[in-house]
């Protein structure tokens, strides 16, 4: 079975440009999470969706960040305009939420973003 | 709010020896889940092992086991018979029981396994 798929794997862009990161969760999973990893702040949850509905976006840094999940098999994280401090690895993860405590989040390979 | 603490920035172990990576947590909720993930230099996050707060026995997955001490709020990862491929960052995480499996991560421990 395919795991979580993210694209692109690497992105280099200039400050001010729009960046769109994409994620395809594991088929059958109904929860999707976007994380950001930096040396300074570690792993931070940005936003998560349950059944395509955003549940908690309190981790989104500012209005320049937006995320959508138009259907169960696709999500995007957009940064517009991008800034150098947005440089990080962005992970997408998915899980099947049915209320059981042991359900695991499975991570994609990440997108390494560099904003010049 | 939940909090995860990993006090060991780095650990060093020789191949074939066992190593323990520490994790303490803080929560007022009686129901929670604890996870360990491995992040090799290639960058992906790999799920290793899970422990539920109501589980009676310590979790085990192959060479990985979890030393769960509920009263001390610790969930240490034990890796037996270390291999060179175990060299990686290891993250402890706690699941928020009220937040649709929202995970809070510790700062991680870098493990180096030498021949």
Coordinates of C-alpha atoms in Angstrom, one line a residue:
Chain A
X1 CA 0.0 0.0 0.0
X2 CA 1.2 3.5 -0.8
X3 CA 2.0 5.7 2.2
X4 CA 1.4 9.4 2.5
X5 CA 2.6 11.1 -0.6
X6 CA 3.9 14.6 -0.6
X7 CA 5.0 16.9 -3.5
X8 CA 7.3 18.4 -4.2
X9 CA 10.1 16.8 -2.1
X10 CA 12.2 19.9 -2.4
X11 CA 11.3 23.5 -3.2
X12 CA 13.5 26.5 -3.6
X13 CA 11.9 29.8 -4.1
X14 CA 12.4 33.5 -3.7
X15 CA 11.0 35.7 -1.1
X16 CA 7.5 36.9 -2.0
X17 CA 6.6 34.0 -4.2
X18 CA 3.7 31.7 -3.6
X19 CA 4.4 28.2 -2.5
X20 CA 2.0 25.3 -2.7
X21 CA 2.7 22.0 -0.9
X22 CA 0.6 19.0 -1.7
X23 CA -0.3 15.9 0.2
X24 CA -2.2 12.7 -0.6
X25 CA -3.1 10.8 2.6
X26 CA -3.3 7.0 3.0
X27 CA -6.5 5.7 1.5
X28 CA -9.1 5.2 4.1
X29 CA -7.6 7.6 6.6
X30 CA -9.9 10.4 7.7
X31 CA -7.6 12.7 9.6
X32 CA -4.8 14.7 8.0
X33 CA -2.1 16.8 9.7
X34 CA 0.3 19.4 8.5
X35 CA 3.5 19.8 10.6
X36 CA 6.5 22.0 10.3
X37 CA 10.0 21.1 11.5
X38 CA 12.8 23.6 12.1
X39 CA 15.9 23.5 14.2
X40 CA 14.7 26.3 16.4
X41 CA 11.1 25.1 17.1
X42 CA 11.2 21.4 16.4
X43 CA 8.1 19.7 15.2
X44 CA 5.0 22.0 15.3
X45 CA 1.5 21.1 14.3
X46 CA 0.1 23.7 11.9
X47 CA -3.4 22.5 11.2
X48 CA -5.3 19.3 11.1
X49 CA -8.4 18.1 9.3
X50 CA -11.0 15.5 10.2
X51 CA -13.3 14.2 7.5
X52 CA -12.0 17.1 5.3
X53 CA -13.0 19.7 7.9
X54 CA -10.3 21.9 9.5
X55 CA -10.5 21.2 13.3
X56 CA -7.7 23.2 14.7
X57 CA -5.6 25.8 12.8
X58 CA -4.2 27.5 15.9
X59 CA -0.7 26.5 14.8
X60 CA -0.8 28.3 11.5
X61 CA 1.8 31.1 11.9
X62 CA -0.1 33.9 10.2
X63 CA -2.4 34.8 7.5
X64 CA 0.2 34.1 4.9
X65 CA -0.5 30.4 5.5
X66 CA -3.6 28.6 4.3
X67 CA -4.6 25.0 4.0
X68 CA -7.4 23.2 2.2
X69 CA -8.7 19.7 1.9
X70 CA -11.2 19.7 -0.9
X71 CA -11.6 15.9 -0.7
X72 CA -10.5 12.9 1.2
X73 CA -7.5 12.2 -0.9
X74 CA -5.9 15.6 -1.3
X75 CA -4.7 18.6 0.7
X76 CA -2.7 21.7 0.1
X77 CA -0.7 24.0 2.2
X78 CA -0.1 27.4 0.7
X79 CA 2.2 30.2 1.7
X80 CA 1.7 33.5 0.1
X81 CA 3.9 35.5 0.1
X82 CA 6.8 33.3 1.3
X83 CA 9.5 34.7 3.5
X84 CA 13.0 33.3 4.4
X85 CA 11.8 32.4 7.9
X86 CA 9.3 29.9 6.3
X87 CA 12.3 27.7 5.3
X88 CA 11.7 24.4 7.0
X89 CA 10.6 20.8 6.4
X90 CA 6.9 20.5 6.0
X91 CA 5.4 17.1 6.8
X92 CA 1.9 15.8 6.1
X93 CA 0.6 12.9 8.2
X94 CA -2.6 10.9 8.2
X95 CA -4.4 8.6 10.5
X96 CA -7.7 6.7 10.8
X97 CA -9.7 8.3 13.6
X98 CA -12.3 6.1 15.1
X99 CA -11.8 7.0 18.8
X100 CA -9.4 4.2 19.6
X101 CA -6.4 5.5 21.6
X102 CA -3.7 3.6 19.6
X103 CA -4.3 5.0 16.2
X104 CA -1.1 6.1 14.7
X105 CA -0.2 9.0 12.5
X106 CA 1.8 8.0 9.4
X107 CA 4.0 10.6 8.0
X108 CA 4.9 11.5 4.4
X109 CA 8.5 12.0 3.4
X110 CA 8.3 15.8 3.8
X111 CA 8.9 18.8 1.6
X112 CA 12.1 20.6 2.2
X113 CA 11.4 24.3 1.6
X114 CA 14.0 27.0 1.1
X115 CA 13.0 30.6 0.7
X116 CA 15.8 32.8 -0.5
Chain B
X1 CA -1.7 21.4 28.3
X2 CA 0.3 18.4 27.5
X3 CA 4.1 18.5 27.5
X4 CA 6.8 16.1 26.5
X5 CA 10.4 16.4 27.8
X6 CA 13.4 14.6 26.3
X7 CA 16.4 15.6 28.4
X8 CA 19.1 13.8 26.3
X9 CA 20.1 15.8 23.3
X10 CA 22.5 13.0 22.2
X11 CA 23.3 9.4 23.1
X12 CA 26.1 7.2 22.1
X13 CA 26.0 3.4 22.1
X14 CA 28.1 0.6 20.7
X15 CA 26.7 -1.9 18.3
X16 CA 24.9 -4.8 19.9
X17 CA 24.4 -3.1 23.2
X18 CA 21.1 -1.9 24.6
X19 CA 20.3 1.8 25.0
X20 CA 17.5 3.7 26.8
X21 CA 16.1 7.0 25.5
X22 CA 14.3 9.0 28.2
X23 CA 10.9 10.6 27.9
X24 CA 8.8 12.3 30.5
X25 CA 5.4 13.8 30.0
X26 CA 3.0 16.0 31.8
X27 CA -0.8 15.7 31.5
X28 CA -3.8 15.9 33.8
X29 CA -5.8 13.7 31.5
X30 CA -6.2 10.1 32.6
X31 CA -6.5 8.8 29.1
X32 CA -3.6 9.4 26.7
X33 CA -1.3 7.7 24.3
X34 CA 2.5 7.9 23.9
X35 CA 4.3 7.3 20.7
X36 CA 7.9 7.0 19.6
X37 CA 9.1 8.0 16.1
X38 CA 12.5 7.6 14.5
X39 CA 13.9 10.1 12.0
X40 CA 16.9 8.9 10.1
X41 CA 19.2 11.3 8.3
X42 CA 17.0 10.9 5.2
X43 CA 14.3 12.9 7.0
X44 CA 11.2 10.7 7.1
X45 CA 9.4 10.1 10.3
X46 CA 8.9 6.4 11.1
X47 CA 6.5 5.1 13.7
X48 CA 8.1 2.7 16.2
X49 CA 5.9 1.9 19.1
X50 CA 2.8 3.0 21.0
X51 CA 1.8 2.8 24.7
X52 CA -1.7 3.6 26.0
X53 CA -2.2 5.0 29.4
X54 CA -4.5 2.1 30.4
X55 CA -2.3 -0.6 29.0
X56 CA -1.4 -3.1 31.7
X57 CA 1.8 -4.2 30.0
X58 CA 4.7 -2.4 28.5
X59 CA 4.6 -2.3 24.7
X60 CA 7.1 -4.2 22.7
X61 CA 7.8 -4.2 18.9
X62 CA 10.7 -6.4 17.9
X63 CA 13.9 -4.8 19.3
X64 CA 11.9 -1.8 20.7
X65 CA 10.3 -1.8 24.0
X66 CA 8.8 0.9 26.1
X67 CA 9.5 1.2 29.8
X68 CA 6.3 2.8 30.9
X69 CA 6.2 4.1 34.5
X70 CA 2.9 5.8 34.9
X71 CA 3.4 7.1 38.4
X72 CA 6.6 8.8 37.4
X73 CA 5.1 9.9 34.1
X74 CA 7.9 8.4 32.1
X75 CA 7.9 6.4 28.8
X76 CA 11.4 5.5 28.0
X77 CA 12.3 3.7 24.8
X78 CA 14.6 0.8 25.1
X79 CA 16.4 -0.4 22.0
X80 CA 18.0 -3.8 22.4
X81 CA 21.0 -5.1 20.4
X82 CA 21.7 -1.8 18.7
X83 CA 22.5 -1.8 15.0
X84 CA 24.3 0.8 12.9
X85 CA 21.0 1.6 11.2
X86 CA 19.5 2.7 14.5
X87 CA 21.6 5.9 14.3
X88 CA 18.9 8.6 14.0
X89 CA 16.8 11.2 15.8
X90 CA 14.2 9.7 18.1
X91 CA 11.1 11.6 19.1
X92 CA 8.6 10.9 21.9
X93 CA 5.1 12.2 21.4
X94 CA 1.9 12.4 23.3
X95 CA -1.6 12.2 21.9
X96 CA -4.1 14.8 23.0
X97 CA -7.1 12.7 24.0
X98 CA -9.5 15.5 23.2
X99 CA -8.0 16.6 19.9
X100 CA -8.6 13.9 17.3
X101 CA -5.2 12.4 17.8
X102 CA -3.3 15.7 17.8
X103 CA 0.3 14.9 18.7
X104 CA 2.7 16.9 20.8
X105 CA 6.4 16.1 20.3
X106 CA 9.4 16.3 22.4
X107 CA 12.7 17.9 21.2
X108 CA 14.2 14.6 20.3
X109 CA 17.3 12.6 21.1
X110 CA 20.1 11.9 18.6
X111 CA 21.4 8.4 18.8
X112 CA 24.7 7.4 17.4
X113 CA 25.6 3.7 17.1
X114 CA 29.3 2.9 16.7
X115 CA 30.8 -0.3 15.3

